[in-house]
Coordinates of C-alpha atoms in Angstrom, one line a residue:
M1 CA 138.7 -82.3 -236.2
A2 CA 141.1 -80.7 -238.5
S3 CA 143.8 -83.1 -239.9
N4 CA 146.6 -80.4 -240.6
T5 CA 147.9 -80.5 -237.0
N6 CA 151.7 -80.9 -237.5
T7 CA 152.6 -79.1 -234.4
I8 CA 151.5 -79.6 -230.8
N9 CA 150.1 -76.1 -230.7
S10 CA 147.9 -76.7 -233.6
L11 CA 146.8 -80.3 -232.3
W12 CA 145.8 -78.6 -229.0
G13 CA 144.1 -75.8 -230.8
S14 CA 142.0 -78.4 -232.8
L15 CA 141.2 -80.3 -229.7
L16 CA 139.9 -77.3 -227.8
I17 CA 137.7 -76.1 -230.8
E18 CA 136.4 -79.5 -231.5
E19 CA 135.3 -80.1 -227.9
L20 CA 133.6 -76.7 -227.9
V21 CA 131.7 -77.6 -231.0
R22 CA 130.6 -81.0 -229.5
N23 CA 129.3 -79.0 -226.7
N24 CA 127.1 -77.2 -229.1
V25 CA 129.2 -74.0 -228.9
I26 CA 129.6 -72.9 -232.4
Y27 CA 129.6 -69.1 -232.7
F28 CA 133.1 -67.7 -232.6
V29 CA 134.1 -63.9 -232.6
I30 CA 137.8 -63.5 -233.6
S31 CA 140.0 -60.6 -233.4
P32 CA 143.1 -61.0 -235.6
G33 CA 146.4 -61.6 -233.8
S34 CA 149.7 -63.7 -234.0
R35 CA 149.7 -65.3 -230.5
S36 CA 146.1 -66.8 -231.0
T37 CA 147.0 -68.5 -234.5
P38 CA 146.6 -72.1 -233.2
L39 CA 142.9 -71.2 -232.1
T40 CA 142.1 -69.2 -235.1
L41 CA 143.3 -71.7 -237.7
A42 CA 141.3 -74.5 -235.9
I43 CA 138.1 -72.4 -235.8
A44 CA 138.6 -71.4 -239.5
R45 CA 139.1 -74.9 -240.6
H46 CA 136.2 -76.5 -238.6
A47 CA 133.4 -77.4 -240.8
Q48 CA 130.7 -76.6 -238.1
T49 CA 131.9 -73.3 -236.7
Q50 CA 130.2 -70.0 -237.4
T51 CA 132.4 -67.0 -237.2
T52 CA 132.6 -63.1 -237.2
V53 CA 135.9 -61.3 -237.4
C54 CA 136.0 -58.1 -235.6
F55 CA 139.3 -56.1 -235.4
D56 CA 138.1 -54.0 -232.2
E57 CA 138.2 -56.3 -229.2
R58 CA 135.8 -54.1 -227.2
A59 CA 133.2 -54.4 -230.0
A60 CA 134.0 -58.1 -230.4
A61 CA 133.1 -58.7 -226.9
F62 CA 129.8 -56.8 -227.2
H63 CA 128.9 -58.7 -230.3
A64 CA 129.3 -61.9 -228.5
L65 CA 127.2 -60.6 -225.6
G66 CA 124.4 -59.7 -228.0
Y67 CA 124.7 -63.1 -229.6
A68 CA 124.3 -64.8 -226.1
R69 CA 121.5 -62.6 -225.2
A70 CA 119.4 -63.7 -228.1
T71 CA 120.3 -67.5 -227.9
G72 CA 121.0 -68.1 -224.3
Q73 CA 124.1 -69.9 -225.5
P74 CA 127.8 -68.7 -225.0
A75 CA 129.6 -67.2 -227.9
V76 CA 133.4 -67.7 -227.8
L77 CA 135.9 -64.6 -227.9
V78 CA 139.2 -65.3 -229.3
C79 CA 142.1 -62.8 -229.2
T80 CA 145.9 -62.3 -229.0
S81 CA 147.9 -61.6 -226.0
G82 CA 148.5 -58.1 -224.3
T83 CA 145.8 -55.5 -223.9
A84 CA 143.5 -57.2 -226.6
A85 CA 142.0 -59.3 -223.7
A86 CA 141.6 -56.1 -221.6
N87 CA 139.5 -54.6 -224.1
Y88 CA 136.8 -57.3 -223.4
Y89 CA 136.5 -56.0 -219.9
P90 CA 133.3 -53.8 -220.3
A91 CA 131.4 -56.5 -221.9
V92 CA 132.7 -59.0 -219.3
I93 CA 131.4 -56.8 -216.5
E94 CA 128.1 -56.5 -218.3
A95 CA 127.8 -60.2 -218.9
A96 CA 128.7 -60.9 -215.3
T97 CA 126.2 -58.4 -213.9
D98 CA 123.4 -59.6 -216.2
A99 CA 124.1 -63.3 -216.0
V100 CA 124.8 -63.7 -219.8
P101 CA 127.1 -66.7 -220.8
L102 CA 130.5 -65.9 -222.5
I103 CA 133.6 -67.7 -223.1
I104 CA 136.9 -66.1 -223.5
L105 CA 139.9 -67.8 -225.1
S106 CA 142.7 -65.4 -224.6
A107 CA 146.1 -66.3 -226.1
D108 CA 149.1 -65.7 -223.9
R109 CA 152.9 -65.8 -224.0
P110 CA 154.6 -68.7 -222.3
P111 CA 155.7 -68.4 -218.5
E112 CA 159.3 -67.9 -219.2
L113 CA 158.4 -64.7 -221.0
H114 CA 156.3 -63.1 -218.2
Q115 CA 157.9 -60.2 -216.3
T116 CA 160.8 -60.2 -218.5
G117 CA 159.9 -57.1 -220.6
A118 CA 158.9 -59.5 -223.5
N119 CA 156.8 -57.6 -226.1
Q120 CA 153.1 -57.7 -225.7
T121 CA 153.1 -59.6 -222.5
I122 CA 151.0 -58.6 -219.6
Q123 CA 149.6 -60.4 -216.5
Q124 CA 146.6 -62.1 -218.0
R125 CA 145.8 -64.3 -215.2
H126 CA 143.0 -63.0 -213.0
L127 CA 142.4 -60.3 -215.5
Y128 CA 138.7 -59.9 -214.8
G129 CA 138.9 -60.3 -211.1
R130 CA 135.6 -61.3 -209.6
H131 CA 133.7 -60.8 -212.8
V132 CA 134.1 -64.3 -214.2
Q133 CA 132.3 -67.5 -213.0
W134 CA 135.5 -69.5 -213.5
E135 CA 138.8 -69.1 -214.9
F136 CA 141.9 -71.4 -215.8
E137 CA 145.5 -71.1 -216.9
L138 CA 145.8 -73.5 -219.7
P139 CA 149.6 -74.6 -219.9
C140 CA 151.5 -74.6 -223.0
P141 CA 150.8 -77.5 -225.2
D142 CA 153.2 -80.4 -224.3
F143 CA 153.3 -84.0 -225.0
Q144 CA 153.9 -84.8 -221.4
I145 CA 150.4 -83.6 -220.7
A146 CA 147.7 -85.9 -221.6
P147 CA 145.3 -85.0 -224.4
Q148 CA 142.3 -85.6 -222.3
M149 CA 143.4 -82.5 -220.2
P150 CA 142.4 -79.8 -222.7
L151 CA 139.2 -81.7 -223.4
T152 CA 138.0 -81.9 -219.9
T153 CA 139.1 -78.3 -219.3
V154 CA 136.7 -77.2 -222.2
D155 CA 133.8 -79.2 -220.7
Q156 CA 134.1 -77.6 -217.4
V157 CA 134.5 -74.1 -219.2
V158 CA 131.2 -74.7 -221.1
Y159 CA 129.5 -75.9 -218.0
R160 CA 130.5 -72.9 -215.9
A161 CA 129.3 -70.5 -218.5
R162 CA 125.9 -72.2 -218.8
R163 CA 125.3 -73.1 -215.2
A164 CA 122.5 -70.9 -213.7
P165 CA 122.8 -68.0 -213.5
G166 CA 125.3 -68.1 -216.2
G167 CA 128.2 -65.7 -216.9
P168 CA 131.5 -65.1 -218.5
V169 CA 134.4 -67.7 -218.1
H170 CA 138.2 -67.0 -219.0
L171 CA 140.5 -69.7 -220.3
N172 CA 143.9 -68.2 -220.8
C173 CA 145.9 -70.2 -223.3
Q174 CA 149.6 -70.1 -223.3
F175 CA 151.5 -70.8 -226.7
R176 CA 155.1 -71.2 -227.4
E177 CA 156.3 -70.6 -230.8
P178 CA 156.0 -72.0 -233.5
L179 CA 152.4 -70.8 -233.7
A180 CA 151.5 -71.9 -237.2
P181 CA 152.0 -75.4 -238.6
T182 CA 154.9 -75.4 -241.0
D183 CA 156.3 -78.0 -243.4
Q184 CA 159.7 -78.1 -241.6
T185 CA 158.3 -78.9 -238.2
S186 CA 156.0 -81.8 -237.4
I187 CA 154.7 -83.8 -234.6
A188 CA 156.9 -86.7 -235.6
D189 CA 160.1 -84.6 -235.1
M190 CA 159.0 -83.4 -231.5
D191 CA 160.3 -85.7 -228.7
G192 CA 160.0 -88.7 -231.3
M193 CA 156.3 -89.1 -230.5
F194 CA 153.8 -89.5 -233.4
E195 CA 150.3 -88.0 -233.3
R196 CA 148.6 -91.3 -233.4
D197 CA 150.6 -92.5 -230.3
Y198 CA 149.8 -89.3 -228.5
L199 CA 146.0 -89.4 -229.2
A200 CA 145.8 -93.1 -228.5
P201 CA 143.8 -92.5 -225.2
L202 CA 141.1 -90.5 -227.3
Q203 CA 140.3 -93.5 -229.8
N204 CA 136.7 -93.6 -228.1
W205 CA 136.2 -90.0 -228.2
Q206 CA 137.4 -89.8 -231.9
A207 CA 135.0 -92.6 -232.9
R208 CA 131.9 -90.6 -231.7
S209 CA 130.8 -87.0 -231.9
T210 CA 129.9 -86.2 -228.3
A211 CA 131.8 -84.4 -225.7
Y212 CA 134.5 -86.1 -223.7
S213 CA 132.7 -85.3 -220.3
H214 CA 128.9 -85.1 -220.2
Y215 CA 127.7 -82.6 -217.5
G216 CA 124.0 -83.2 -216.4
Q217 CA 121.8 -80.1 -216.4
S218 CA 120.8 -78.9 -212.9
V219 CA 117.5 -77.2 -212.4
T220 CA 116.8 -74.9 -209.5
V221 CA 113.4 -75.5 -207.7
P222 CA 112.7 -74.4 -204.2
L223 CA 111.9 -76.9 -201.7
A224 CA 108.1 -77.9 -201.4
P225 CA 107.6 -76.1 -198.0
D226 CA 108.8 -72.9 -199.6
I227 CA 106.5 -73.3 -202.6
T228 CA 103.4 -74.0 -200.3
H229 CA 104.4 -70.9 -198.2
L230 CA 104.5 -68.8 -201.5
A231 CA 101.0 -70.1 -202.6
E232 CA 99.4 -69.5 -199.3
T233 CA 100.8 -65.9 -199.2
L234 CA 99.5 -65.3 -202.8
N235 CA 96.1 -66.8 -202.0
Q236 CA 95.7 -64.8 -198.8
T237 CA 96.6 -61.5 -200.7
Q238 CA 93.6 -59.3 -201.4
R239 CA 95.6 -56.5 -203.3
G240 CA 98.6 -57.8 -205.1
L241 CA 100.8 -56.5 -207.9
L242 CA 102.8 -58.6 -210.4
V243 CA 105.9 -56.8 -211.4
V244 CA 107.9 -58.4 -214.4
G245 CA 111.5 -57.3 -215.0
Q246 CA 114.1 -58.6 -217.5
L247 CA 113.2 -62.2 -218.7
A248 CA 115.8 -64.2 -220.7
H249 CA 113.8 -66.1 -222.9
K250 CA 110.3 -67.1 -224.3
A251 CA 109.9 -69.9 -221.9
E252 CA 110.1 -67.5 -219.0
Q253 CA 107.8 -65.2 -220.7
Q254 CA 105.2 -68.1 -221.2
A255 CA 105.6 -69.0 -217.5
V256 CA 104.9 -65.4 -216.4
L257 CA 101.8 -65.1 -218.7
T258 CA 100.5 -68.4 -217.2
L259 CA 101.0 -67.1 -213.7
A260 CA 99.3 -63.6 -214.5
K261 CA 96.3 -65.5 -215.8
Q262 CA 95.9 -67.3 -212.7
L263 CA 96.3 -64.4 -210.2
N264 CA 94.5 -61.6 -212.4
W265 CA 96.5 -58.9 -210.5
P266 CA 97.7 -55.8 -212.3
V267 CA 100.8 -56.5 -214.3
F268 CA 103.5 -53.9 -214.4
A269 CA 105.8 -55.2 -217.2
D270 CA 109.2 -53.6 -217.8
I271 CA 110.4 -53.2 -221.4
Q272 CA 113.0 -55.8 -220.7
S273 CA 110.4 -58.4 -220.1
G274 CA 109.3 -58.7 -223.8
L275 CA 105.8 -58.3 -222.5
R276 CA 105.5 -54.6 -222.5
L277 CA 105.0 -54.0 -226.2
N278 CA 102.8 -56.9 -227.2
S279 CA 100.9 -58.6 -224.5
T280 CA 97.2 -59.1 -224.8
L281 CA 96.7 -59.6 -221.1
P282 CA 93.6 -58.1 -219.7
T283 CA 95.3 -56.9 -216.6
I284 CA 98.4 -55.4 -218.1
V285 CA 99.2 -51.8 -217.3
P286 CA 101.7 -50.6 -219.9
Y287 CA 102.0 -47.0 -218.7
F288 CA 102.5 -47.8 -215.0
D289 CA 105.5 -45.6 -214.7
Q290 CA 103.3 -42.6 -216.0
L291 CA 100.6 -43.3 -213.2
W292 CA 103.1 -42.3 -210.5
L293 CA 103.2 -38.8 -211.9
L294 CA 100.0 -38.3 -210.1
E295 CA 100.1 -37.6 -206.5
N296 CA 97.1 -40.0 -205.7
Y297 CA 98.9 -42.8 -207.3
Q298 CA 102.1 -41.9 -205.5
Q299 CA 100.1 -42.7 -202.1
W300 CA 98.8 -46.0 -203.5
S301 CA 99.7 -49.2 -201.7
V302 CA 99.0 -52.9 -202.0
E303 CA 99.6 -55.9 -199.7
T304 CA 102.0 -58.0 -201.8
V305 CA 104.4 -57.2 -204.6
L306 CA 105.4 -60.3 -206.6
Q307 CA 108.5 -59.3 -208.7
I308 CA 109.7 -61.8 -211.2
G309 CA 112.9 -61.4 -213.4
G310 CA 115.5 -58.7 -213.1
R311 CA 115.7 -55.0 -212.3
L312 CA 113.2 -52.5 -213.6
I313 CA 114.2 -49.4 -215.5
S314 CA 111.4 -47.2 -213.8
K315 CA 112.9 -44.9 -211.2
R316 CA 109.4 -44.1 -210.1
F317 CA 108.7 -47.7 -209.3
L318 CA 111.7 -47.8 -206.9
Q319 CA 110.7 -44.6 -205.3
W320 CA 107.2 -45.8 -204.7
L321 CA 108.4 -49.2 -203.4
T322 CA 110.8 -47.3 -201.0
H323 CA 108.1 -44.8 -199.6
H324 CA 105.1 -47.5 -199.6
P325 CA 106.8 -50.7 -198.9
P326 CA 104.1 -53.7 -199.1
Q327 CA 103.7 -56.1 -196.4
Q328 CA 105.2 -58.8 -198.5
H329 CA 107.8 -58.1 -201.3
I330 CA 108.5 -61.4 -203.0
V331 CA 111.2 -61.7 -205.7
I332 CA 111.6 -64.8 -207.8
A333 CA 114.7 -64.9 -210.1
N334 CA 116.9 -67.6 -211.6
N335 CA 120.0 -66.4 -209.8
P336 CA 121.2 -65.7 -206.2
E337 CA 121.8 -62.0 -206.5
R338 CA 120.1 -59.6 -204.1
H339 CA 118.5 -57.1 -206.4
D340 CA 117.0 -55.3 -203.5
P341 CA 118.1 -51.6 -203.7
A342 CA 115.0 -50.4 -201.5
H343 CA 115.7 -53.2 -199.0
T344 CA 111.9 -54.1 -199.0
V345 CA 112.3 -57.9 -200.0
S346 CA 110.7 -60.3 -197.5
L347 CA 110.9 -63.5 -199.4
R348 CA 113.3 -64.3 -202.2
L349 CA 113.1 -67.6 -204.1
E350 CA 115.8 -68.8 -206.5
A351 CA 114.2 -70.9 -209.2
D352 CA 113.8 -71.8 -212.9
L353 CA 110.4 -70.1 -213.7
G354 CA 109.2 -73.0 -215.9
H355 CA 109.8 -75.8 -213.4
L356 CA 108.5 -73.6 -210.6
M357 CA 105.0 -73.2 -212.1
E358 CA 104.4 -76.9 -212.2
P359 CA 104.1 -77.3 -208.5
L360 CA 102.8 -73.8 -207.8
L361 CA 99.9 -73.3 -210.0
P362 CA 97.8 -76.3 -208.8
Q363 CA 97.9 -74.6 -205.3
L364 CA 96.7 -71.1 -206.3
H365 CA 93.1 -70.2 -206.1
A366 CA 91.4 -69.0 -209.2
R367 CA 90.2 -65.4 -209.0
G368 CA 88.5 -63.1 -211.4
V369 CA 89.5 -59.5 -212.5
E370 CA 88.4 -57.1 -209.6
T371 CA 87.1 -53.6 -210.0
W372 CA 90.3 -51.9 -208.7
V373 CA 92.3 -53.8 -211.3
T374 CA 90.1 -52.6 -214.1
E375 CA 90.4 -49.1 -213.0
L376 CA 94.2 -49.2 -213.2
V377 CA 93.9 -50.8 -216.6
N378 CA 91.5 -48.1 -217.7
A379 CA 93.9 -45.3 -216.3
S380 CA 96.7 -46.7 -218.4
Q381 CA 94.5 -46.9 -221.4
H382 CA 93.6 -43.2 -220.9
I383 CA 97.4 -42.4 -220.9
H384 CA 97.6 -44.3 -224.0
S385 CA 95.3 -41.9 -225.9
I386 CA 97.0 -38.8 -224.2
V387 CA 100.5 -40.0 -225.6
D388 CA 99.2 -40.4 -229.1
Q389 CA 97.4 -37.0 -228.9
V390 CA 100.4 -35.2 -227.7
L391 CA 103.1 -37.0 -229.7
L392 CA 101.6 -37.7 -233.0
S393 CA 99.2 -34.7 -233.5
Q394 CA 102.2 -32.7 -234.6
S395 CA 104.5 -33.1 -237.8
A396 CA 107.7 -32.0 -236.1
I397 CA 110.0 -35.0 -235.4
N398 CA 110.5 -35.7 -231.7
E399 CA 112.2 -38.4 -229.6
P400 CA 109.5 -40.2 -227.8
A401 CA 107.4 -40.2 -231.0
I402 CA 110.2 -42.1 -232.7
A403 CA 110.1 -44.8 -230.1
R404 CA 106.4 -45.1 -230.3
L405 CA 106.4 -45.2 -234.2
V406 CA 109.1 -48.0 -234.2
S407 CA 107.1 -50.1 -231.7
R408 CA 104.2 -49.9 -234.0
Q409 CA 106.1 -50.4 -237.3
L410 CA 108.3 -53.3 -236.4
P411 CA 107.3 -56.2 -238.4
P412 CA 106.6 -59.7 -236.8
G413 CA 110.0 -61.6 -236.3
H414 CA 112.0 -58.4 -236.4
G415 CA 114.2 -57.9 -233.4
L416 CA 114.6 -54.8 -231.3
Y417 CA 117.8 -53.6 -229.5
L418 CA 117.7 -50.7 -227.2
A419 CA 120.7 -48.5 -226.2
N420 CA 120.9 -46.9 -222.8
S421 CA 120.0 -43.4 -221.6
M422 CA 117.1 -42.0 -223.4
P423 CA 116.2 -44.6 -226.0
I424 CA 115.3 -47.4 -223.6
R425 CA 113.5 -45.1 -221.3
D426 CA 111.5 -43.6 -224.1
M427 CA 110.4 -47.0 -225.3
D428 CA 109.7 -48.2 -221.7
M429 CA 107.5 -45.2 -221.0
Y430 CA 105.9 -44.5 -224.5
G431 CA 106.2 -47.6 -226.6
A432 CA 102.8 -48.6 -227.8
P433 CA 101.5 -52.0 -226.4
E434 CA 99.8 -53.2 -229.5
G435 CA 103.0 -54.1 -231.5
N436 CA 104.6 -57.4 -232.6
I437 CA 107.7 -57.3 -230.5
K438 CA 108.4 -60.1 -228.0
I439 CA 112.1 -60.2 -227.5
V440 CA 113.9 -57.0 -226.7
G441 CA 117.7 -56.8 -226.3
C442 CA 119.4 -54.2 -224.1
D443 CA 122.6 -54.0 -221.9
R444 CA 121.1 -52.9 -218.5
G445 CA 123.5 -54.8 -216.3
T446 CA 125.6 -51.8 -215.8
S447 CA 123.8 -49.5 -218.1
G448 CA 126.9 -48.4 -220.1
I449 CA 126.6 -46.6 -223.4
E450 CA 129.4 -48.6 -225.2
G451 CA 129.1 -51.4 -227.6
A452 CA 125.6 -50.8 -228.7
I453 CA 126.1 -51.4 -232.5
A454 CA 128.2 -54.5 -231.9
A455 CA 125.7 -55.9 -229.5
A456 CA 122.7 -55.4 -231.7
A457 CA 124.7 -57.1 -234.6
G458 CA 125.3 -60.1 -232.3
F459 CA 121.7 -60.1 -231.4
A460 CA 120.7 -60.2 -235.0
M461 CA 123.1 -63.2 -235.5
G462 CA 121.8 -65.0 -232.6
Q463 CA 118.2 -64.4 -233.4
Q464 CA 118.7 -65.0 -237.1
T465 CA 116.5 -62.1 -237.9
P466 CA 116.9 -58.4 -238.9
V467 CA 117.2 -56.1 -235.9
T468 CA 116.3 -52.4 -235.3
L469 CA 118.7 -50.6 -232.9
L470 CA 117.4 -47.4 -231.2
V471 CA 120.6 -45.6 -230.0
G472 CA 121.7 -42.0 -229.1
D473 CA 124.4 -40.1 -230.8
L474 CA 127.1 -40.4 -228.0
S475 CA 126.5 -44.1 -227.8
L476 CA 127.0 -44.5 -231.5
L477 CA 130.1 -42.3 -231.4
H478 CA 131.4 -44.7 -228.8
D479 CA 131.0 -47.6 -231.1
L480 CA 131.3 -46.0 -234.5
N481 CA 133.9 -48.6 -235.9
S482 CA 131.3 -51.5 -235.3
L483 CA 129.5 -50.1 -238.4
A484 CA 132.2 -52.0 -240.4
V485 CA 130.7 -55.2 -239.0
L486 CA 127.3 -54.4 -240.4
K487 CA 128.2 -54.2 -244.1
S488 CA 129.1 -57.9 -244.1
L489 CA 126.5 -59.1 -241.7
A490 CA 124.2 -61.9 -242.6
Q491 CA 121.3 -60.2 -240.9
P492 CA 120.6 -56.5 -241.5
V493 CA 120.7 -54.0 -238.6
I494 CA 118.7 -50.9 -239.1
V495 CA 120.5 -48.2 -236.7
I496 CA 118.0 -45.4 -235.8
V497 CA 120.3 -42.8 -234.2
I498 CA 118.7 -39.9 -232.2
N499 CA 121.3 -37.1 -232.7
N500 CA 120.5 -34.3 -230.3
D501 CA 124.0 -33.2 -230.3
G502 CA 125.2 -34.5 -227.0
G503 CA 124.1 -36.0 -223.8
G504 CA 120.3 -35.5 -223.8
I505 CA 119.6 -37.5 -220.6
F506 CA 121.4 -34.9 -218.6
S507 CA 118.9 -32.2 -219.5
F508 CA 116.4 -34.2 -217.1
L509 CA 118.8 -34.0 -214.2
P510 CA 119.3 -31.1 -211.6
V511 CA 122.8 -30.5 -213.0
A512 CA 121.2 -28.9 -216.0
Q513 CA 120.5 -25.8 -213.9
C514 CA 124.2 -25.2 -213.7
D515 CA 124.3 -23.0 -216.7
D516 CA 128.1 -22.2 -216.2
V517 CA 129.3 -25.8 -216.5
F518 CA 126.3 -27.8 -218.1
E519 CA 127.1 -27.5 -221.8
P520 CA 130.9 -28.2 -221.8
Y521 CA 130.9 -30.9 -219.1
F522 CA 127.6 -32.7 -219.3
G523 CA 125.8 -31.7 -222.6
V524 CA 129.1 -32.1 -224.5
P525 CA 127.9 -30.9 -228.0
H526 CA 129.9 -32.4 -230.8
D527 CA 128.3 -30.8 -233.9
L528 CA 128.7 -34.0 -235.8
T529 CA 126.3 -35.9 -238.1
F530 CA 126.6 -39.5 -239.5
K531 CA 126.0 -39.3 -243.2
T532 CA 129.7 -39.5 -244.2
A533 CA 130.4 -42.3 -241.7
S534 CA 127.4 -44.2 -243.1
Q535 CA 128.9 -43.7 -246.5
M536 CA 132.4 -44.7 -245.4
F537 CA 131.0 -47.9 -244.3
T538 CA 128.8 -48.3 -247.4
L539 CA 125.5 -48.2 -245.6
D540 CA 122.2 -46.9 -246.6
Y541 CA 121.5 -43.5 -245.0
Y542 CA 118.3 -41.6 -244.4
C543 CA 117.7 -38.4 -242.5
P544 CA 113.9 -37.8 -242.1
Q545 CA 112.7 -34.3 -241.3
T546 CA 109.3 -35.0 -240.1
L547 CA 107.3 -38.0 -238.5
A548 CA 105.8 -38.7 -241.8
D549 CA 109.2 -38.8 -243.5
F550 CA 110.4 -41.2 -240.7
T551 CA 107.6 -43.5 -241.2
Q552 CA 108.2 -43.6 -244.8
V553 CA 112.0 -44.0 -244.7
Y554 CA 111.8 -46.6 -242.0
T555 CA 109.4 -48.7 -244.0
T556 CA 111.8 -48.3 -247.0
A557 CA 114.7 -49.5 -244.9
L558 CA 112.7 -52.4 -243.6
D559 CA 111.6 -53.3 -247.2
H560 CA 115.3 -53.1 -248.7
Q561 CA 116.5 -55.7 -246.0
C562 CA 120.0 -54.4 -245.7
S563 CA 121.8 -52.7 -242.9
A564 CA 121.2 -48.8 -242.8
V565 CA 121.5 -45.7 -240.7
I566 CA 118.5 -43.3 -240.1
E567 CA 119.6 -40.2 -238.4
V568 CA 116.9 -38.3 -236.6
V569 CA 118.1 -34.8 -235.6
T570 CA 116.4 -33.3 -232.6
D571 CA 116.9 -30.4 -230.1
R572 CA 117.7 -31.3 -226.5
H573 CA 115.8 -28.3 -225.1
K574 CA 112.7 -29.0 -227.1
N575 CA 112.9 -32.6 -226.2
L576 CA 113.0 -31.7 -222.5
A577 CA 110.1 -29.3 -222.9
L578 CA 108.0 -32.0 -224.8
H579 CA 108.5 -34.5 -222.1
Q580 CA 107.3 -32.0 -219.6
T581 CA 104.4 -31.1 -221.6
L582 CA 103.3 -34.7 -222.1
Q583 CA 103.7 -35.4 -218.4
Q584 CA 101.5 -32.3 -217.4
Q585 CA 98.9 -33.3 -219.8
I586 CA 98.7 -36.8 -218.2
V587 CA 98.4 -35.2 -214.7
K588 CA 95.8 -32.7 -216.0
E589 CA 93.5 -35.3 -217.4
L590 CA 94.0 -38.0 -214.8
Q591 CA 94.2 -35.8 -211.7
P592 CA 90.5 -36.2 -210.7
A593 CA 91.0 -39.9 -210.7
T594 CA 91.0 -41.4 -207.1
I595 CA 93.3 -44.3 -206.0
P596 CA 91.8 -47.6 -206.9
V597 CA 90.2 -49.2 -203.9

């Protein structure tokens, strides 16, 4: 704990930060401000903290979110009073929806200044509504309050953020002036109480390096009868499907792989699972979404769907599930959320996957790969060849080919972050499954387009590896000032921006037929490029004109090992036509195929 604590504010600030560190919470994202001075000084002077300073609170929050996605551990957001904490809101909602741990330390004015018209004072209590796992109003530091109180409060904060399913927590910290330690004001002058007397109850805590209150970990495992019922259902199923949504970490991936090898059912792996781009499973069907382009497959049905993890990106999967619900739709997830938009779920188990496998696997019957499963895998492999033929046989640069090339070129240990709208969809549909990618970051809780650069930067810091971000032009414009973070980031982030001069995804929707309003209200062309912005933030910049150019400049950017912007200029109308051509070719070549039986 820092020794320069000659005011009660700075002492409490040091207690709070020291206890966070003792709980192994060490990454702090700070936005400059005055009221948060006691917190910022304590963080800056602590030998074990890691910090990033981000002047834009919205970007700071997404940066913390990206770090937490990569590590599974909460980052701490620190800001001043007023609207600063309100700018965290989009990322807080994303974290709450996607069960990502996050800790918010917002500084606040003291109670006597509230509702008085005092400057920079708003109602910060309950600021995030139901989107936090827990919140607490920390009183102004006071010698009449035992020093154990801020310590046990921090211990509760950390526990609530980590406790499954995880999510954001809010500690609103009120401070009276003076906010910074001064030579004129010392603890000895305040109420006649010396620091050593006030801290006397913490002698044992000061003598060790562990948290004041230890919270035991809880693991969620269903009751034995539920596990037996699950095993019996899976054993009795003749035609089953394993669907894998978002997985939080490698341990969950390994648990799913172990289960998949036991079941030998076809595996439909979403891009968020980390299995879509690199799995060598003999039963994986990477292009399952494209199979549903064919009428024959749209009529396909199975007895049991076993869905693990979060929601899937594929809209066609949801449509198929709605029109051909299985006899049993089983969902296993580590949170209590329903995630059942088609209302087909017949059994839901809340469980930690790794701990569930131990009692489940011995009860499952071993089975081989059946003919109908092989037919599905072969159909997917046929689509793989068609995608290469259509996308890579031309020199002209195109959006789905960029996703495909990135999935193949990304080196081992290099992270991938996908922005919403078209980038994540193109990678989910057309990414090559033979790459090195195991962990994929994305913000699909609410699928917003803000904060993409900041989140990718946080992801890079959490993984401690370089990261490639695939992002659209509007999304980059939303978060343009986060390019400032990249130039001083310890890990490089390569930003591949698909610039199709507007909202490309809307071209795929029925509203595109409304010629009188589409461009100004949905397409929203901006006529901007990103060269000068890259130069302003002193980032390397590339603008390839062909697919061969892209391959070369992307390789160069990877070799340089510094943050860069690669701008890929495309045409929205041509992009729509290419997607349609590709899908028509898939239907044409696979149409004679019958439904696997």
